[in-house]
Coordinates of C-alpha atoms in Angstrom, one line a residue:
M168 CA -2.4 5.0 3.6
W169 CA -1.4 4.3 5.3
L170 CA -1.6 1.0 3.7
A171 CA -0.4 -2.4 3.2
T172 CA 1.0 -1.7 -0.1
V173 CA 3.7 -4.4 -0.7
L174 CA 3.6 -7.8 -1.7
H175 CA 6.8 -9.8 -1.6
Q176 CA 8.8 -6.8 -2.2
P177 CA 9.5 -3.4 -0.3
A178 CA 8.1 -0.2 -1.5
G179 CA 6.2 2.7 -0.4
P180 CA -0.2 2.2 1.5
V181 CA -2.7 4.2 2.0
P182 CA -4.4 8.9 0.7
A183 CA -3.2 19.7 -4.4
I184 CA -1.5 22.9 -5.7
H185 CA -3.2 26.3 -5.0
V186 CA -3.5 29.8 -6.7
A187 CA -5.4 32.5 -4.5
H188 CA -6.9 33.6 -7.9
L189 CA -6.7 31.4 -11.0
N190 CA -6.0 33.4 -14.3
R191 CA -9.3 34.0 -15.9
K192 CA -7.7 34.3 -19.2
L193 CA -6.6 30.7 -18.8
F194 CA -9.6 29.4 -16.9
P195 CA -12.3 31.6 -18.3
V196 CA -15.2 29.5 -17.0
S197 CA -16.2 30.2 -13.4
L198 CA -16.6 27.1 -11.1
R199 CA -20.4 27.8 -11.0
N200 CA -20.7 27.3 -14.7
I201 CA -18.7 23.9 -14.5
E202 CA -20.9 22.8 -12.3
T203 CA -23.5 22.2 -15.0
F204 CA -21.1 19.7 -16.7
R205 CA -19.8 18.1 -13.3
F206 CA -21.2 15.0 -11.5
G207 CA -24.4 15.9 -11.2
V208 CA -26.3 14.2 -8.3
G209 CA -29.2 15.8 -6.7
N210 CA -28.5 18.5 -3.7
R211 CA -31.5 17.2 -2.1
L212 CA -30.1 14.2 -1.2
S213 CA -27.4 15.7 1.4
K214 CA -28.5 15.8 4.8
F215 CA -25.3 16.9 6.5
K216 CA -25.2 19.4 9.2
V217 CA -22.1 21.3 11.1
S218 CA -22.3 23.7 14.0
A219 CA -18.7 23.9 15.2
A220 CA -18.7 27.8 15.2
K221 CA -21.0 28.0 17.9
K222 CA -19.6 25.6 20.7
K223 CA -15.9 24.3 21.5
L224 CA -15.6 20.8 22.6
S225 CA -12.8 19.1 24.5
P226 CA -10.9 16.7 22.4
L227 CA -12.7 13.7 23.7
R228 CA -15.9 15.3 23.9
T229 CA -18.6 14.8 20.9
R230 CA -22.3 16.0 20.7
K231 CA -25.3 14.8 18.9
T232 CA -25.3 16.3 15.3
E233 CA -28.0 15.8 12.6
S234 CA -26.2 13.3 11.0
D235 CA -26.4 11.0 14.5
K236 CA -30.4 12.3 14.4
L237 CA -30.3 10.7 10.8
A238 CA -28.9 7.3 11.7
V239 CA -31.7 7.3 14.5
R240 CA -34.2 7.8 11.7
E241 CA -32.8 5.1 9.5
D242 CA -32.8 2.8 12.0
S243 CA -36.4 3.2 12.9
G244 CA -37.1 2.3 9.3
E245 CA -38.3 6.2 8.4
G246 CA -36.2 6.6 5.2
Y247 CA -32.6 5.7 3.9
D248 CA -30.3 8.1 4.1
V249 CA -28.1 8.6 1.0
G250 CA -26.2 12.0 1.8
W251 CA -23.0 10.5 0.9
L252 CA -24.4 10.1 -2.9
P253 CA -23.5 13.8 -4.2
S254 CA -19.9 13.5 -2.9
F255 CA -19.4 9.6 -4.0
P256 CA -18.4 10.5 -7.8
H257 CA -15.6 12.8 -6.8
V258 CA -14.2 10.6 -4.3
L259 CA -14.4 7.8 -6.7
I260 CA -12.4 9.8 -9.4
S261 CA -9.8 10.8 -6.7
S262 CA -9.6 7.2 -5.2
M263 CA -8.1 6.3 -8.7
S264 CA -4.9 7.6 -7.5
N265 CA -4.8 4.7 -5.0
F266 CA -5.7 2.2 -7.6
L267 CA -2.7 3.7 -9.5
F268 CA -0.5 3.6 -6.4
G269 CA -1.7 -0.4 -5.5
Y270 CA -0.8 -1.1 -9.5
H271 CA 2.7 0.3 -9.5
I272 CA 3.1 -1.7 -6.3
G273 CA 2.3 -4.9 -7.8
V274 CA 3.5 -4.3 -11.5
L275 CA 7.0 -5.4 -10.6
N276 CA 6.3 -8.5 -8.4
G277 CA 6.7 -11.0 -11.1
P278 CA 8.1 -9.0 -14.1
I279 CA 11.3 -7.9 -12.4
V280 CA 13.1 -11.0 -13.4
S281 CA 12.4 -10.7 -17.1
I282 CA 13.2 -6.8 -17.1
A283 CA 16.9 -7.7 -15.4
R284 CA 17.2 -10.4 -17.9
E285 CA 16.3 -8.3 -20.9
L286 CA 18.2 -5.0 -19.7
G287 CA 21.1 -6.8 -18.7
F288 CA 21.3 -6.7 -14.9
E289 CA 20.2 -10.1 -14.3
G290 CA 21.5 -11.8 -11.1
N291 CA 22.7 -8.3 -9.3
P292 CA 20.2 -8.0 -6.3
I293 CA 21.8 -4.2 -5.9
L294 CA 20.3 -3.4 -9.2
E295 CA 17.3 -5.2 -9.0
G296 CA 16.9 -3.5 -5.5
L297 CA 17.4 -0.2 -6.9
V298 CA 14.6 -0.4 -9.5
V299 CA 12.2 -1.5 -6.7
S300 CA 13.5 1.3 -4.1
I301 CA 13.9 4.1 -6.2
F302 CA 10.1 4.3 -6.3
I303 CA 10.4 5.1 -2.4
V304 CA 12.9 7.8 -3.2
G305 CA 10.5 9.5 -5.5
A306 CA 7.7 8.9 -3.2
F307 CA 9.4 10.8 -0.3
V308 CA 10.3 13.9 -2.6
G309 CA 6.8 14.0 -3.5
S310 CA 5.3 13.9 -0.1
I311 CA 7.9 16.7 1.1
C312 CA 6.8 18.9 -2.0
S313 CA 3.0 18.0 -1.8
G314 CA 2.3 20.6 1.1
S315 CA 3.4 23.6 -0.7
I316 CA 2.0 22.5 -3.8
V317 CA -1.6 21.6 -2.2
D318 CA -1.7 25.1 -0.5
K319 CA -0.9 27.0 -4.0
L320 CA -3.4 25.5 -6.6
G321 CA -5.9 23.3 -4.8
C322 CA -6.9 19.9 -4.9
R323 CA -8.5 19.7 -8.2
R324 CA -5.3 21.2 -10.2
T325 CA -3.0 19.4 -8.5
F326 CA -4.4 16.0 -9.1
Q327 CA -4.4 16.7 -12.7
I328 CA -0.7 18.3 -12.9
D329 CA 0.3 15.1 -11.0
T330 CA -0.8 12.9 -13.6
I331 CA 2.1 13.9 -15.5
P332 CA 4.8 12.3 -13.9
L333 CA 2.7 9.3 -13.5
I334 CA 1.8 9.0 -17.2
L335 CA 5.5 9.8 -18.1
G336 CA 7.3 7.7 -15.9
A337 CA 4.6 4.3 -17.1
L338 CA 5.6 5.3 -20.7
I339 CA 9.5 5.9 -19.9
S340 CA 9.5 2.5 -18.3
A341 CA 7.4 0.7 -21.1
Q342 CA 9.8 1.9 -23.6
A343 CA 12.9 1.4 -21.6
H344 CA 16.0 -0.3 -23.1
S345 CA 18.4 0.5 -20.3
L346 CA 18.8 0.3 -16.7
D347 CA 18.7 4.3 -16.5
E348 CA 15.6 4.7 -18.5
V349 CA 13.7 2.1 -15.9
I350 CA 15.0 3.9 -13.0
L351 CA 13.9 7.2 -14.4
G352 CA 10.7 6.0 -15.3
R353 CA 10.2 4.4 -11.8
F354 CA 11.3 7.6 -9.8
L355 CA 8.7 9.7 -11.7
V356 CA 6.1 7.0 -10.8
G357 CA 7.3 7.3 -7.2
L358 CA 7.2 11.1 -7.3
G359 CA 3.4 11.0 -8.5
I360 CA 2.5 8.7 -6.0
G361 CA 4.4 10.6 -3.2
V362 CA 2.3 13.6 -4.0
N363 CA -1.0 11.8 -4.4
T364 CA -0.9 9.7 -1.0
V365 CA -0.6 13.1 0.5
L366 CA -3.3 14.6 -1.7
V367 CA -6.3 12.1 -1.6
P368 CA -6.8 11.9 2.3
I369 CA -7.0 15.8 2.2
Y370 CA -9.3 16.0 -0.4
I371 CA -11.7 13.3 0.6
S372 CA -11.7 14.7 4.3
E373 CA -12.8 18.4 2.9
I374 CA -15.3 17.7 0.7
A375 CA -17.0 14.5 2.4
P376 CA -20.2 15.1 4.5
T377 CA -19.1 14.6 8.2
K378 CA -21.2 11.7 8.5
Y379 CA -19.6 9.8 5.7
R380 CA -16.2 11.2 5.9
G381 CA -14.8 8.0 7.5
S382 CA -16.5 5.6 4.9
L383 CA -15.6 8.0 1.9
G384 CA -12.0 7.9 3.2
S385 CA -11.8 4.3 3.3
L386 CA -12.1 3.9 -0.2
C387 CA -8.1 5.0 -0.5
Q388 CA -7.5 1.7 0.9
I389 CA -10.0 -0.4 -0.9
G390 CA -8.4 1.4 -4.2
T391 CA -4.9 0.4 -3.4
C392 CA -6.0 -3.3 -3.0
L393 CA -8.0 -3.3 -6.3
G394 CA -4.8 -1.9 -7.9
I395 CA -2.5 -4.5 -6.4
I396 CA -5.2 -7.3 -7.4
A397 CA -5.4 -5.9 -11.0
S398 CA -1.6 -5.8 -11.4
L399 CA -1.3 -9.4 -10.1
F400 CA -3.6 -10.8 -12.5
L401 CA -2.5 -9.0 -15.4
G402 CA 0.8 -10.2 -14.4
I403 CA -0.1 -13.8 -15.1
P404 CA 1.0 -13.7 -18.7
S405 CA 4.5 -12.7 -17.8
E406 CA 5.2 -16.1 -16.8
N407 CA 5.3 -17.4 -20.5
D408 CA 6.1 -13.9 -22.2
P409 CA 9.1 -12.6 -21.2
H410 CA 8.1 -9.0 -22.7
W411 CA 4.5 -8.8 -21.1
W412 CA 6.0 -6.5 -18.4
R413 CA 6.1 -3.6 -21.3
V414 CA 2.4 -4.3 -21.9
M415 CA 1.7 -3.7 -18.0
L416 CA 3.5 -0.8 -17.8
Y417 CA 1.8 0.8 -20.9
I418 CA -1.5 -0.1 -19.0
A419 CA -0.4 1.7 -16.0
S420 CA -0.6 4.9 -18.1
V421 CA -4.4 4.7 -18.9
P422 CA -5.8 5.3 -15.2
G423 CA -3.3 8.5 -15.2
F424 CA -5.3 9.9 -18.3
V425 CA -8.8 9.0 -16.7
L426 CA -7.7 10.6 -13.7
A427 CA -6.8 13.9 -15.5
L428 CA -10.0 13.8 -17.2
G429 CA -12.0 13.0 -14.5
M430 CA -10.8 15.8 -12.2
Q431 CA -12.0 18.2 -14.9
F432 CA -15.5 17.4 -13.8
A433 CA -14.8 17.2 -10.0
V434 CA -15.0 20.2 -7.5
D435 CA -12.4 21.5 -5.6
S436 CA -12.5 21.7 -1.9
P437 CA -15.1 24.4 -0.6
R438 CA -12.6 25.0 2.4
W439 CA -9.6 26.0 0.0
L440 CA -12.0 27.8 -2.1
C441 CA -13.1 29.9 1.0
K442 CA -9.5 30.0 2.0
V443 CA -8.6 32.1 -1.1
G444 CA -11.5 34.3 -0.8
R445 CA -13.6 32.7 -3.6
L446 CA -16.7 32.7 -1.3
N447 CA -19.3 32.1 -4.1
D448 CA -17.5 29.2 -5.5
A449 CA -17.3 27.7 -2.2
K450 CA -21.1 28.2 -1.7
A451 CA -21.6 26.7 -5.0
V452 CA -20.0 23.4 -4.1
I453 CA -21.4 23.3 -1.0
Q454 CA -25.0 23.4 -2.5
N455 CA -24.1 20.7 -4.9
L456 CA -22.6 18.4 -2.2
W457 CA -24.1 19.1 1.1
G458 CA -27.6 20.6 0.1
E459 CA -28.6 24.4 -0.2
S460 CA -29.9 24.5 3.2
E461 CA -26.0 23.9 4.6
V462 CA -24.6 26.8 2.6
E463 CA -24.8 29.7 5.3
R464 CA -23.9 27.5 8.1
A465 CA -20.9 25.9 6.4
I466 CA -19.4 29.1 5.6
E467 CA -19.7 30.2 8.9
D468 CA -18.0 27.2 10.4
F469 CA -15.3 27.3 7.8
Q470 CA -14.9 31.2 8.7
S471 CA -14.4 30.4 12.2
V472 CA -11.0 29.0 11.6
I473 CA -10.1 30.3 8.0
K474 CA -9.0 33.7 6.9
D475 CA -10.3 34.2 3.6
D476 CA -8.0 36.9 2.3
G477 CA -5.6 34.4 1.0
S478 CA -3.1 34.9 4.1
D479 CA -3.5 31.1 5.2
L480 CA -1.9 30.0 1.9
D481 CA 1.2 31.5 3.3
S482 CA 1.7 28.8 6.0
R483 CA 5.6 27.7 6.9
W484 CA 7.0 24.6 7.7
S485 CA 8.7 26.1 10.8
E486 CA 4.9 26.4 12.2
L487 CA 4.7 22.6 12.8
L488 CA 7.3 23.4 15.8
Q489 CA 4.4 25.5 17.2
E490 CA 1.4 24.4 19.0
P491 CA -1.4 23.2 18.0
H492 CA 0.4 22.3 14.7
A493 CA 3.0 20.5 16.5
R494 CA 0.9 18.2 18.3
A495 CA -0.9 16.7 15.1
A496 CA 2.6 16.8 13.5
F497 CA 3.8 14.6 16.1
I498 CA 0.7 12.2 16.2
G499 CA 1.0 11.8 12.6
G500 CA 4.6 11.1 12.4
A501 CA 4.4 8.6 15.3
L502 CA 1.3 6.7 14.1
F503 CA 3.3 6.2 10.9
I504 CA 6.6 5.1 12.6
L505 CA 4.5 2.7 14.6
Q506 CA 3.0 1.3 11.7
Q507 CA 5.7 0.6 9.8
F508 CA 7.7 -0.8 12.7
A509 CA 4.8 -3.1 13.4
G510 CA 6.1 -4.9 10.5
I511 CA 3.1 -4.8 7.8
N512 CA 5.8 -4.6 4.9
G513 CA 8.0 -7.1 6.3
I514 CA 5.0 -9.7 7.1
L515 CA 3.9 -9.3 3.4
Y516 CA 7.7 -9.5 2.1
F517 CA 8.0 -12.8 4.1
S518 CA 4.5 -14.3 3.6
S519 CA 5.2 -15.9 0.5
L520 CA 8.0 -18.0 2.3
T521 CA 5.3 -19.0 5.2
F522 CA 2.6 -19.8 2.5
R523 CA 5.5 -22.2 0.8
D524 CA 5.7 -24.0 4.1
V525 CA 2.1 -25.3 3.9
G526 CA 2.1 -26.4 0.4
I527 CA 1.4 -22.9 -1.5
T528 CA 4.2 -23.0 -3.9
S529 CA 2.9 -20.5 -6.4
S530 CA 4.2 -17.1 -5.4
A531 CA 1.0 -15.5 -7.5
S532 CA -1.2 -17.8 -5.4
A533 CA 0.2 -16.5 -2.2
S534 CA 0.1 -13.0 -3.4
V535 CA -3.7 -13.2 -4.5
L536 CA -4.9 -14.9 -1.0
V537 CA -2.7 -11.8 0.5
G538 CA -4.5 -9.3 -1.6
I539 CA -8.0 -10.7 -1.1
T540 CA -7.5 -10.8 2.6
N541 CA -6.2 -7.1 2.7
F542 CA -9.2 -6.3 0.4
A543 CA -11.7 -8.1 2.7
G544 CA -10.4 -6.3 5.6
S545 CA -10.7 -2.9 3.6
L546 CA -14.4 -3.3 3.1
C547 CA -14.7 -4.3 6.9
A548 CA -13.4 -0.9 7.5
L549 CA -15.6 0.6 5.1
Y550 CA -18.6 -0.5 7.2
L551 CA -17.2 0.0 10.9
I552 CA -15.1 3.1 10.6
D553 CA -18.1 5.6 10.8
R554 CA -20.2 3.3 13.4
Q555 CA -17.1 2.5 15.8
G556 CA -15.1 5.3 15.6
R557 CA -11.6 5.9 14.5
Q558 CA -9.7 5.3 17.8
K559 CA -11.6 2.0 18.9
L560 CA -10.8 0.7 15.3
L561 CA -7.4 1.5 15.6
I562 CA -6.7 0.1 18.8
G563 CA -8.7 -3.2 18.1
S564 CA -6.6 -3.4 15.0
Y565 CA -3.3 -3.2 16.5
L566 CA -4.3 -5.7 19.3
G567 CA -5.4 -8.2 16.5
M568 CA -2.0 -7.6 15.1
A569 CA -0.4 -8.3 18.4
V570 CA -2.2 -11.3 18.6
S571 CA -1.6 -12.6 15.2
M572 CA 1.9 -12.3 15.9
L573 CA 1.7 -14.2 19.1
L574 CA 0.1 -16.9 17.2
V575 CA 2.7 -17.0 14.6
V576 CA 5.7 -17.0 17.3
C577 CA 4.0 -19.6 19.5
A578 CA 3.6 -22.0 16.3
I579 CA 7.3 -21.3 15.2
T580 CA 8.5 -22.1 18.8
S581 CA 6.4 -24.6 20.4
P582 CA 6.9 -28.2 19.8
L583 CA 3.5 -28.8 17.9
D584 CA 2.6 -31.4 15.4
E585 CA 4.1 -30.1 12.2
Q586 CA 0.7 -29.7 10.4
V587 CA -0.6 -27.6 13.2
S588 CA 2.6 -25.6 13.4
H589 CA 2.0 -25.1 9.7
N590 CA -1.6 -24.0 9.9
S591 CA -0.9 -21.7 13.0
S592 CA 1.4 -19.9 10.9
I593 CA -0.7 -19.3 7.9
L594 CA -3.8 -18.5 10.0
G595 CA -1.7 -16.0 11.9
T596 CA -0.2 -14.3 8.8
V597 CA -4.0 -14.0 7.4
L598 CA -5.1 -12.7 10.6
Y599 CA -2.6 -10.1 10.9
I600 CA -3.0 -8.6 7.3
F601 CA -6.6 -8.6 7.9
S602 CA -6.5 -6.8 11.2
F603 CA -4.3 -4.1 9.6
A604 CA -6.4 -3.6 6.8
V605 CA -9.6 -3.0 8.8
G606 CA -7.7 -0.4 11.1
A607 CA -4.1 0.5 11.1
G608 CA -4.1 0.8 7.4
P609 CA -7.1 3.2 6.8
V610 CA -7.5 4.9 9.9
T611 CA -4.2 6.3 9.8
G612 CA -4.1 8.0 6.7
L613 CA -7.9 9.4 7.5
I614 CA -7.1 10.5 11.1
I615 CA -4.2 12.8 10.5
P616 CA -6.0 15.3 8.1
E617 CA -8.8 15.4 10.6
I618 CA -6.9 16.7 13.4
S619 CA -4.6 18.8 11.6
S620 CA -5.7 22.6 11.2
N621 CA -6.9 23.9 8.0
R622 CA -3.9 26.2 7.7
T623 CA -1.2 23.5 8.1
R624 CA -3.2 20.5 7.0
G625 CA -1.0 20.2 3.5
K626 CA 2.1 20.4 5.4
I627 CA 1.6 18.1 8.3
M628 CA 0.5 15.5 6.0
G629 CA 3.4 15.9 3.8
F630 CA 5.5 15.6 6.7
S631 CA 3.7 12.5 8.2
F632 CA 4.0 10.6 4.7
S633 CA 7.9 11.6 4.5
V634 CA 8.2 9.8 7.7
H635 CA 6.0 7.0 6.5
W636 CA 8.4 6.6 3.3
V637 CA 11.5 6.7 5.3
C638 CA 10.4 4.2 7.7
N639 CA 9.0 2.0 4.7
F640 CA 12.7 2.3 3.1
L641 CA 14.4 0.9 6.4
V642 CA 11.7 -2.0 7.0
G643 CA 12.4 -3.2 3.7
L644 CA 15.9 -2.5 3.7
F645 CA 16.8 -4.6 7.2
F646 CA 14.2 -7.1 7.5
L647 CA 15.5 -10.0 5.8
E648 CA 18.9 -9.3 7.1
L649 CA 17.3 -9.3 10.9
V650 CA 15.6 -12.3 10.3
E651 CA 18.9 -14.3 9.1
K652 CA 20.8 -12.7 12.2
F653 CA 18.2 -13.5 14.9
G654 CA 15.5 -15.8 13.3
V655 CA 11.7 -15.3 12.5
A656 CA 10.4 -15.7 16.1
P657 CA 12.1 -12.9 17.6
V658 CA 11.4 -10.6 14.8
Y659 CA 8.1 -11.2 14.9
A660 CA 7.7 -10.8 18.4
S661 CA 9.2 -7.5 18.2
F662 CA 6.4 -6.7 15.5
G663 CA 3.9 -7.9 18.1
G664 CA 5.4 -5.6 20.7
V665 CA 5.4 -2.7 18.5
S666 CA 1.6 -3.4 17.7
L667 CA 1.1 -3.3 21.5
L668 CA 2.8 -0.1 21.9
A669 CA 0.8 1.3 18.8
A670 CA -2.4 0.3 20.8
V671 CA -1.2 2.1 24.0
F672 CA -0.2 5.0 22.0
A673 CA -3.7 5.3 20.2
T674 CA -5.5 5.1 23.6
Y675 CA -3.6 8.0 25.2
F676 CA -3.0 10.4 22.0
V677 CA -5.6 9.7 19.4
V678 CA -9.0 11.5 19.8
E679 CA -12.1 10.4 18.3
T680 CA -13.2 12.2 15.4
K681 CA -16.5 10.2 14.3
G682 CA -19.5 12.5 13.7
R683 CA -17.5 16.1 13.8
S684 CA -16.7 18.6 11.4
L685 CA -13.0 19.3 10.7
E686 CA -13.8 22.8 12.0
E687 CA -15.3 21.8 15.4
I688 CA -12.3 19.3 15.7
E689 CA -9.9 22.0 14.9
M690 CA -11.5 24.1 17.5
S691 CA -11.9 21.6 20.4
L692 CA -7.8 21.0 19.7
N693 CA -7.0 24.4 19.8
P694 CA -8.9 26.2 22.5
N695 CA -7.3 29.9 21.5
V696 CA -9.0 29.7 18.3
S697 CA -11.7 32.2 18.4
T698 CA -14.7 33.2 15.5
R699 CA -12.5 35.6 13.2
E700 CA -13.9 39.2 12.6
K701 CA -15.0 39.8 9.1

């Protein structure tokens, strides 16, 4: 999300509304009854354990958990741990939001020319840019609003409600016969995406077993990559059919319906259920996802940091100025500032010109190459994030991005053979995108909800992503102007410098969260937290 989400145009990576007690007349079926209809993977598969309530740890200290013991057992050949499987269907459905995100990022890549011609603003770069950038404005508004919505209604209901602007925005855009209608549709889509980018990482971090939280969280980035690739392939007919863009936007509404229906069978966050006082429902979810043996221990851990009387739902934005919430908000905002000013959207925007210099004249081919590279890096992150840890992956990713920028700058400024220079430029660009997808993309969105307290997680995520969208907009707005004024090499060198700064920041400010429950992390970062009396 924290994501590499823009292909040849600036747009905003890449990850719930709560009511203390839902109206039983409107929702008469209890969560426990719904469980029989929801994704039913056997409880016996889960082996996840947490014990945060027993002991506080320093931010840089971890202990050997049951998940670590299981990993050793797997390596010894004693069996294959599939404790991730009960949570996987729920995570997969939520990741449909990221697929939508990626699809809407790429859906106007080629057809923007046809749209401008048909709706009468062809040749006006300001209006063409407005159609693209209004998406970011909507996403900013959605991110700001998402924190309060998540605290009130819960993740599952928020997912469903958030499909309304996503579906309406796609349909309005598809049927548009004026510039105003297209702008309205894109704004609604951006509004929905802004909420979802905040919501998905929170949901996955709160329902995933500790051992697999990183790997399951990486599905956000993979979903975005698949959405971008899908939009690019579906956009191929637009080169010959000037009205094909309408079909593509109609198709964009389909995942919204799938998400709304799928969430009807998904579970709510057990942590949120505990926070609103629905302990029996929380126990049912824990039993379904993590196993019956984990119910009492998990509830004990939740209650060590959560008040179950609903008072935690009344968190205020001003609390983000107080410790320990201020630290998490600072790290979240800083990570996204560094991510965006390391130039990912600028590199992707300019990559088509780089590829054109070495003979790749088709913008579609260049986009597919970028999409495949991004996807390959995301798959590596899926494998590495719970093995190597968040901090190592983040540091290594930014160092790789810095080296990549150095390679491109050297290729541009050094008097090398022309073919060698071109090959170095393309290699540096691809390596940069791959390095981003391995760490800086997925880890940024994942680690922020991990280091946030349960009370302010939604608002910290909302604040962090609003910073993301602002920086995203600024990079897209000024990138080409800076390149024209100072040249490619100085701009790329500055991206490399920011990448090095990000690696240093991750070394000193980011704590390792691998293998630790959210409650254990919260208590280790906030020594003043004590077990709450019931």
